[in-house]
Short mmCIF file of C-alpha atoms in Angstrom, two decimals:
data_model
loop_
_atom_site.label_atom_id
_atom_site.label_comp_id
_atom_site.label_asym_id
_atom_site.label_seq_id
_atom_site.Cartn_x
_atom_site.Cartn_y
_atom_site.Cartn_z
CA MET A 1 112.62 61.75 117.94
CA LYS A 2 113.04 65.38 116.93
CA LEU A 3 110.77 67.81 115.12
CA GLN A 4 113.62 68.42 112.71
CA GLN A 5 113.54 64.77 111.69
CA LEU A 6 109.81 64.95 111.03
CA ARG A 7 110.30 68.10 108.95
CA PHE A 8 112.99 66.40 106.89
CA LEU A 9 110.81 63.33 106.39
CA ALA A 10 107.81 65.37 105.25
CA ALA A 11 109.99 67.49 102.97
CA VAL A 12 111.38 64.44 101.19
CA ALA A 13 107.86 63.06 100.71
CA ASP A 14 106.63 66.44 99.43
CA ASN A 15 109.49 66.85 96.94
CA GLY A 16 109.11 63.74 94.86
CA LEU A 17 111.29 61.63 97.20
CA ASN A 18 114.26 63.69 96.05
CA ILE A 19 116.56 64.37 98.99
CA THR A 20 118.58 66.97 97.09
CA ILE A 21 115.50 69.08 96.30
CA ALA A 22 114.19 68.60 99.85
CA ALA A 23 117.51 69.79 101.29
CA GLU A 24 117.43 72.89 99.09
CA ALA A 25 113.88 73.65 100.21
CA LEU A 26 114.99 73.31 103.83
CA PHE A 27 118.19 75.37 103.30
CA THR A 28 120.33 72.53 104.58
CA SER A 29 122.65 69.86 103.19
CA GLN A 30 121.72 66.59 101.53
CA PRO A 31 123.94 64.51 103.87
CA GLY A 32 122.30 66.17 106.85
CA VAL A 33 118.82 65.22 105.65
CA SER A 34 119.89 61.65 104.89
CA LYS A 35 121.51 61.27 108.31
CA GLN A 36 118.46 62.51 110.24
CA ILE A 37 116.12 60.23 108.31
CA ARG A 38 118.40 57.25 109.02
CA LEU A 39 118.41 58.15 112.72
CA LEU A 40 114.61 58.34 112.68
CA GLU A 41 114.37 54.93 111.01
CA ASP A 42 116.76 53.47 113.58
CA GLU A 43 114.74 54.90 116.46
CA LEU A 44 111.45 53.61 115.07
CA GLY A 45 112.88 50.28 113.99
CA LEU A 46 111.22 50.71 110.59
CA LYS A 47 112.27 51.25 107.01
CA LEU A 48 110.39 54.30 105.79
CA PHE A 49 111.65 54.27 102.20
CA VAL A 50 112.22 51.72 99.47
CA ARG A 51 115.79 52.34 98.32
CA LYS A 52 117.73 51.24 95.28
CA GLY A 53 121.33 52.10 95.87
CA LYS A 54 121.41 55.74 96.95
CA ARG A 55 118.11 56.53 95.25
CA ILE A 56 114.76 56.51 97.03
CA GLU A 57 112.09 54.85 94.88
CA ALA A 58 109.01 54.90 97.12
CA LEU A 59 107.64 55.10 100.63
CA THR A 60 107.12 51.81 102.36
CA PRO A 61 103.61 51.10 103.71
CA ALA A 62 104.96 51.98 107.16
CA GLY A 63 106.58 55.10 105.73
CA GLU A 64 103.28 56.32 104.28
CA LYS A 65 101.62 56.06 107.69
CA VAL A 66 104.52 57.74 109.51
CA VAL A 67 104.60 60.60 106.98
CA GLU A 68 100.87 61.15 107.47
CA ARG A 69 101.33 61.37 111.26
CA ALA A 70 104.40 63.57 110.87
CA ARG A 71 102.39 66.07 108.85
CA LEU A 72 99.74 66.15 111.55
CA VAL A 73 102.39 66.85 114.21
CA LEU A 74 103.98 69.60 112.12
CA ARG A 75 100.60 71.23 111.50
CA GLU A 76 99.87 71.20 115.23
CA VAL A 77 103.23 72.85 115.91
CA GLN A 78 102.38 75.59 113.42
CA ALA A 79 98.92 75.90 114.95
CA ILE A 80 100.44 76.47 118.38
CA LYS A 81 102.67 79.21 116.97
CA ALA A 82 99.68 80.80 115.23
CA LEU A 83 97.68 80.61 118.45
CA ALA A 84 100.48 82.35 120.33
CA ASP A 85 100.49 85.15 117.74
CA GLU A 86 96.74 85.59 118.11
CA LEU A 87 96.89 85.57 121.91
CA ARG A 88 99.50 88.32 121.70
CA GLY A 89 97.16 90.23 119.42
CA GLU A 90 99.50 89.83 116.45
CA VAL A 91 97.09 88.84 113.69
CA ARG A 92 99.11 89.34 110.53
CA GLY A 93 99.63 87.49 107.30
CA ARG A 94 97.91 86.96 104.00
CA LEU A 95 94.90 85.19 102.59
CA SER A 96 95.31 84.06 99.00
CA LEU A 97 92.37 82.83 96.92
CA ALA A 98 92.37 81.44 93.38
CA THR A 99 88.99 81.53 91.68
CA THR A 100 87.08 82.31 88.50
CA GLN A 101 86.08 85.73 87.21
CA THR A 102 82.42 85.05 88.01
CA GLN A 103 83.14 84.44 91.71
CA ALA A 104 85.62 87.33 91.89
CA ARG A 105 83.24 89.78 90.24
CA TYR A 106 79.79 88.80 91.51
CA VAL A 107 80.21 86.87 94.78
CA LEU A 108 83.35 87.80 96.68
CA PRO A 109 83.36 91.64 96.93
CA PRO A 110 81.05 91.93 99.99
CA VAL A 111 82.73 88.95 101.67
CA ILE A 112 86.23 90.34 101.21
CA ASN A 113 85.12 93.82 102.28
CA THR A 114 83.67 92.48 105.56
CA PHE A 115 86.74 90.31 106.11
CA ARG A 116 89.08 93.27 105.68
CA GLN A 117 87.06 95.30 108.17
CA ARG A 118 87.55 92.52 110.71
CA PHE A 119 91.19 91.85 109.86
CA PRO A 120 92.78 95.06 108.53
CA GLU A 121 96.29 93.63 108.96
CA ILE A 122 95.64 90.69 106.64
CA ASN A 123 96.61 91.14 102.99
CA VAL A 124 94.10 89.55 100.59
CA GLU A 125 95.41 88.24 97.26
CA LEU A 126 92.88 87.32 94.57
CA HIS A 127 94.01 85.25 91.59
CA GLN A 128 91.69 84.59 88.64
CA GLY A 129 91.87 81.73 86.19
CA THR A 130 90.28 78.67 84.67
CA SER A 131 89.71 75.54 86.75
CA GLU A 132 92.96 74.11 85.40
CA GLN A 133 94.87 77.25 86.35
CA ILE A 134 93.25 77.32 89.79
CA ALA A 135 94.29 73.69 90.34
CA GLN A 136 97.85 74.55 89.37
CA MET A 137 97.97 77.58 91.67
CA ILE A 138 96.79 75.69 94.74
CA GLY A 139 98.93 72.68 93.85
CA GLU A 140 102.02 74.90 93.66
CA ARG A 141 101.01 76.67 96.90
CA GLN A 142 100.52 80.02 95.20
CA ALA A 143 97.04 80.16 96.76
CA ASP A 144 95.61 79.16 100.14
CA PHE A 145 92.09 78.53 98.86
CA ALA A 146 90.64 77.32 95.59
CA MET A 147 87.09 78.30 94.65
CA ALA A 148 85.48 76.80 91.57
CA THR A 149 82.45 75.06 90.14
CA GLY A 150 82.69 71.36 89.38
CA SER A 151 86.04 70.05 88.08
CA GLU A 152 86.51 68.08 91.32
CA ASP A 153 88.80 65.60 89.57
CA LEU A 154 91.38 68.36 89.14
CA PHE A 155 91.66 68.78 92.93
CA PRO A 156 92.26 65.29 94.42
CA ASP A 157 94.17 66.57 97.45
CA VAL A 158 91.86 69.47 98.27
CA ILE A 159 89.23 69.34 101.02
CA LYS A 160 86.17 70.98 99.48
CA PHE A 161 83.23 72.75 101.12
CA PRO A 162 80.10 73.58 99.08
CA VAL A 163 79.25 77.28 99.09
CA TYR A 164 76.09 77.65 97.00
CA ARG A 165 74.22 76.30 93.99
CA TRP A 166 73.32 78.22 90.85
CA ASP A 167 71.59 77.95 87.51
CA ARG A 168 72.51 79.09 84.03
CA VAL A 169 70.44 81.57 82.05
CA VAL A 170 70.27 82.36 78.35
CA ILE A 171 70.82 85.97 77.26
CA VAL A 172 70.07 87.64 73.93
CA PRO A 173 69.73 91.21 72.62
CA ARG A 174 66.17 92.50 72.86
CA ASP A 175 65.74 92.39 69.07
CA HIS A 176 66.77 88.71 68.84
CA PRO A 177 64.10 86.20 67.69
CA LEU A 178 64.34 84.32 71.00
CA ALA A 179 63.57 87.51 72.94
CA SER A 180 59.90 87.33 72.00
CA ILE A 181 59.15 83.72 72.91
CA ARG A 182 56.40 83.14 75.43
CA LYS A 183 56.86 79.43 76.05
CA PRO A 184 59.69 77.68 77.90
CA LEU A 185 62.92 77.68 75.94
CA SER A 186 64.01 74.35 74.43
CA LEU A 187 67.44 72.96 73.60
CA ALA A 188 66.25 72.44 70.03
CA ALA A 189 65.57 76.17 69.77
CA LEU A 190 69.02 76.98 71.19
CA ALA A 191 70.71 74.59 68.78
CA ARG A 192 69.54 76.74 65.85
CA TYR A 193 71.83 79.60 66.90
CA PRO A 194 75.56 80.03 67.52
CA LEU A 195 76.30 79.99 71.26
CA VAL A 196 78.57 82.17 73.38
CA THR A 197 79.47 80.70 76.76
CA TYR A 198 82.17 79.83 79.26
CA LEU A 199 85.58 78.46 78.39
CA PHE A 200 85.68 74.65 78.25
CA SER A 201 81.89 74.37 77.99
CA ASP A 202 82.49 72.94 74.53
CA ARG A 203 84.31 69.92 75.92
CA PRO A 204 82.48 66.63 75.25
CA LYS A 205 82.06 65.80 78.95
CA SER A 206 80.83 69.24 80.02
CA SER A 207 77.32 69.38 81.49
CA LEU A 208 76.28 71.76 78.70
CA MET A 209 77.38 69.44 75.90
CA THR A 210 75.92 66.44 77.72
CA ALA A 211 72.51 68.13 77.91
CA PHE A 212 72.45 68.64 74.15
CA ARG A 213 73.85 65.19 73.40
CA ASP A 214 71.16 63.53 75.52
CA GLN A 215 68.61 64.98 73.09
CA ASP A 216 70.67 64.06 70.00
CA LEU A 217 71.45 67.71 69.33
CA ALA A 218 74.75 69.26 68.27
CA PRO A 219 75.16 72.85 69.53
CA ARG A 220 77.24 75.36 67.62
CA ILE A 221 79.71 76.94 70.04
CA ALA A 222 80.82 80.16 68.33
CA PHE A 223 82.85 81.74 71.13
CA THR A 224 84.03 80.87 74.64
CA ALA A 225 85.53 83.03 77.38
CA ARG A 226 86.17 82.70 81.09
CA ASP A 227 84.76 86.16 81.82
CA SER A 228 80.98 86.66 82.12
CA ASP A 229 81.32 90.33 81.19
CA ILE A 230 83.17 89.40 77.99
CA ILE A 231 80.42 86.93 77.09
CA LYS A 232 77.77 89.62 77.60
CA THR A 233 79.77 92.03 75.43
CA TYR A 234 79.88 89.61 72.51
CA VAL A 235 76.21 88.77 72.88
CA ARG A 236 75.50 92.49 72.52
CA THR A 237 77.46 92.52 69.25
CA GLY A 238 75.19 89.80 67.87
CA LEU A 239 77.87 87.11 67.76
CA GLY A 240 75.56 84.55 69.32
CA VAL A 241 73.20 83.50 72.10
CA GLY A 242 74.82 83.70 75.53
CA ILE A 243 74.72 81.12 78.31
CA VAL A 244 75.99 82.48 81.63
CA ALA A 245 75.52 82.17 85.38
CA GLY A 246 72.32 83.82 86.57
CA MET A 247 74.24 85.80 89.18
CA ALA A 248 76.19 87.55 86.39
CA LEU A 249 73.15 89.63 85.38
CA LEU A 250 72.91 92.98 87.16
CA PRO A 251 69.86 95.27 87.35
CA GLY A 252 70.51 98.53 85.55
CA THR A 253 73.75 97.38 83.96
CA ASP A 254 72.25 94.57 81.87
CA ASP A 255 68.73 95.87 81.21
CA ASP A 256 69.48 95.90 77.47
CA LEU A 257 69.59 92.09 77.46
CA ARG A 258 66.66 89.72 77.44
CA VAL A 259 67.09 86.94 80.00
CA LEU A 260 65.58 83.50 79.41
CA GLU A 261 65.51 80.99 82.23
CA ALA A 262 67.27 77.71 81.50
CA ARG A 263 67.17 75.75 84.74
CA HIS A 264 64.91 73.20 83.02
CA LEU A 265 67.54 72.71 80.30
CA PHE A 266 70.80 72.36 82.24
CA PRO A 267 71.67 70.78 85.60
CA ARG A 268 72.08 72.99 88.65
CA LEU A 269 75.74 73.59 89.51
CA THR A 270 77.55 73.79 92.85
CA THR A 271 80.37 76.18 93.65
CA TRP A 272 82.81 75.04 96.32
CA ILE A 273 85.81 76.38 98.19
CA GLY A 274 88.67 74.23 99.42
CA PHE A 275 92.19 74.02 100.76
CA ARG A 276 95.00 71.50 100.59
CA ARG A 277 94.92 68.69 103.10
CA ASP A 278 98.28 69.81 104.50
CA PHE A 279 97.40 73.50 104.69
CA LEU A 280 97.48 75.16 108.10
CA LEU A 281 94.32 77.19 108.63
CA LYS A 282 94.60 80.02 111.09
CA ASN A 283 91.60 81.53 112.83
CA PHE A 284 91.28 84.29 110.24
CA HIS A 285 91.16 81.66 107.48
CA ALA A 286 88.31 79.92 109.29
CA ASP A 287 86.52 83.25 109.75
CA PHE A 288 86.74 83.86 106.01
CA LEU A 289 85.13 80.47 105.34
CA HIS A 290 82.32 81.29 107.77
CA LEU A 291 81.74 84.65 106.09
CA LEU A 292 81.58 83.05 102.67
CA ALA A 293 79.51 80.02 103.68
CA PRO A 294 77.67 80.72 106.95
CA HIS A 295 75.44 77.68 106.38
CA LEU A 296 78.36 75.35 107.10
CA GLU A 297 78.50 74.07 110.66
CA PRO A 298 81.64 75.24 112.52
CA THR A 299 82.27 71.64 113.58
CA LEU A 300 82.64 70.66 109.92
CA ILE A 301 85.54 73.03 109.39
CA ASP A 302 86.97 72.08 112.77
CA ASP A 303 86.94 68.42 111.71
CA ALA A 304 88.84 69.35 108.58
CA LEU A 305 91.36 71.31 110.64
CA ARG A 306 91.95 68.21 112.73
CA GLY A 307 92.60 66.05 109.70
CA ARG A 308 89.35 64.13 109.62
CA PRO A 309 89.43 61.58 106.76
CA VAL A 310 88.19 63.21 103.56
CA PRO A 311 85.59 60.56 102.55
CA GLU A 312 83.83 60.93 105.91
CA LEU A 313 83.97 64.71 105.66
CA GLN A 314 82.61 64.69 102.11
CA SER A 315 79.76 62.44 103.23
CA LEU A 316 78.73 65.08 105.76
CA ILE A 317 79.08 67.86 103.22
CA SER A 318 76.88 66.08 100.68
CA ASN A 319 73.98 66.36 103.12
CA THR A 320 74.42 70.10 103.69
CA ALA A 321 71.52 72.29 102.56
CA LEU A 322 72.95 74.97 100.29
CA PRO A 323 71.65 78.42 99.39
CA LEU A 324 70.64 79.13 95.80
CA ARG A 325 72.35 82.09 94.14
CA ASN A 326 70.84 83.32 90.88
CA ALA A 327 69.92 86.61 89.23
CA PRO A 328 68.26 89.26 91.43
CA GLY A 329 64.55 88.58 91.81
CA GLU A 330 64.73 85.08 90.32
CA THR A 331 62.62 82.48 92.11
CA ASP A 332 62.96 78.73 92.16
CA GLU A 333 59.74 78.26 90.20
CA PRO A 334 59.73 77.17 86.54
CA ALA A 335 59.22 80.14 84.23
CA THR A 336 59.37 81.23 80.62
CA GLY A 337 61.49 84.06 79.28
CA ARG A 338 61.53 87.09 81.56
CA LYS A 339 62.75 90.62 81.49
CA GLN A 340 65.79 91.51 83.47
CA ALA A 341 64.58 92.93 86.79
#
């Protein structure tokens, strides 16, 4: 058995069972790939693929298990090479992260700054997009990490680690009728005004729409955007009442807005970061995760690096105590409308 055979096997599995595409990705010939896979099957005494003529239709049950082990072996080979680079003091490469504007603007700057101080030879690439775009980028290997809130169903092959939890707040200009309320805000009161909030929040299954629907209310979504700063801009123009992440409100910058707490109206959300199951994490990748989420036990990431089954890993993660990240000065106590600190 040769490493080359395992590489060919994994490449065919990763390229839609298309040997021609796999050969192109490997910069080799289709007959060469077919021959090595046949030799591997002969050595193992197993059929790894279901074939119809010259076309491969599926992996056999045995083939699925062998491919899984082959990927583990190939990752370990890459890990050994990465370890050798680090032992020689050659820590180079890139770290690519796909995330939302809110994370990129309000969460990541100090983390990336500290990371770059530790690893000046590592190039950091930051891609912004919607959850759907983030899923596409990590699926097409344009990004090493995905960082998002919710939308877990878009990332079935991504191992996810929770980073923090956060609440939404309501924002209005200081001369808006809601700015003077002294009692807790209600969904009924919000439903009287056009709303300005995040892209896709108007989808029927979103947590925002569900909250209104549970009270038999129909909100009027006037404008959606993926950028918190854009939402704040349109709130200032009077287009509607804004609903944004609490962390997106900055002292000094946003003092012209009245901030109304809404944690009693909408469910608390969890932001996570993740990587593909077949992604090779180097030590600097792991250090970035620790910088971003120091509450995570190192053994948890180590288990993921070693290919621990995802359901077991997610069970451990679900019991992790997470920090709460909201607007500066905001407590976890129920409150009425408040001024921006």
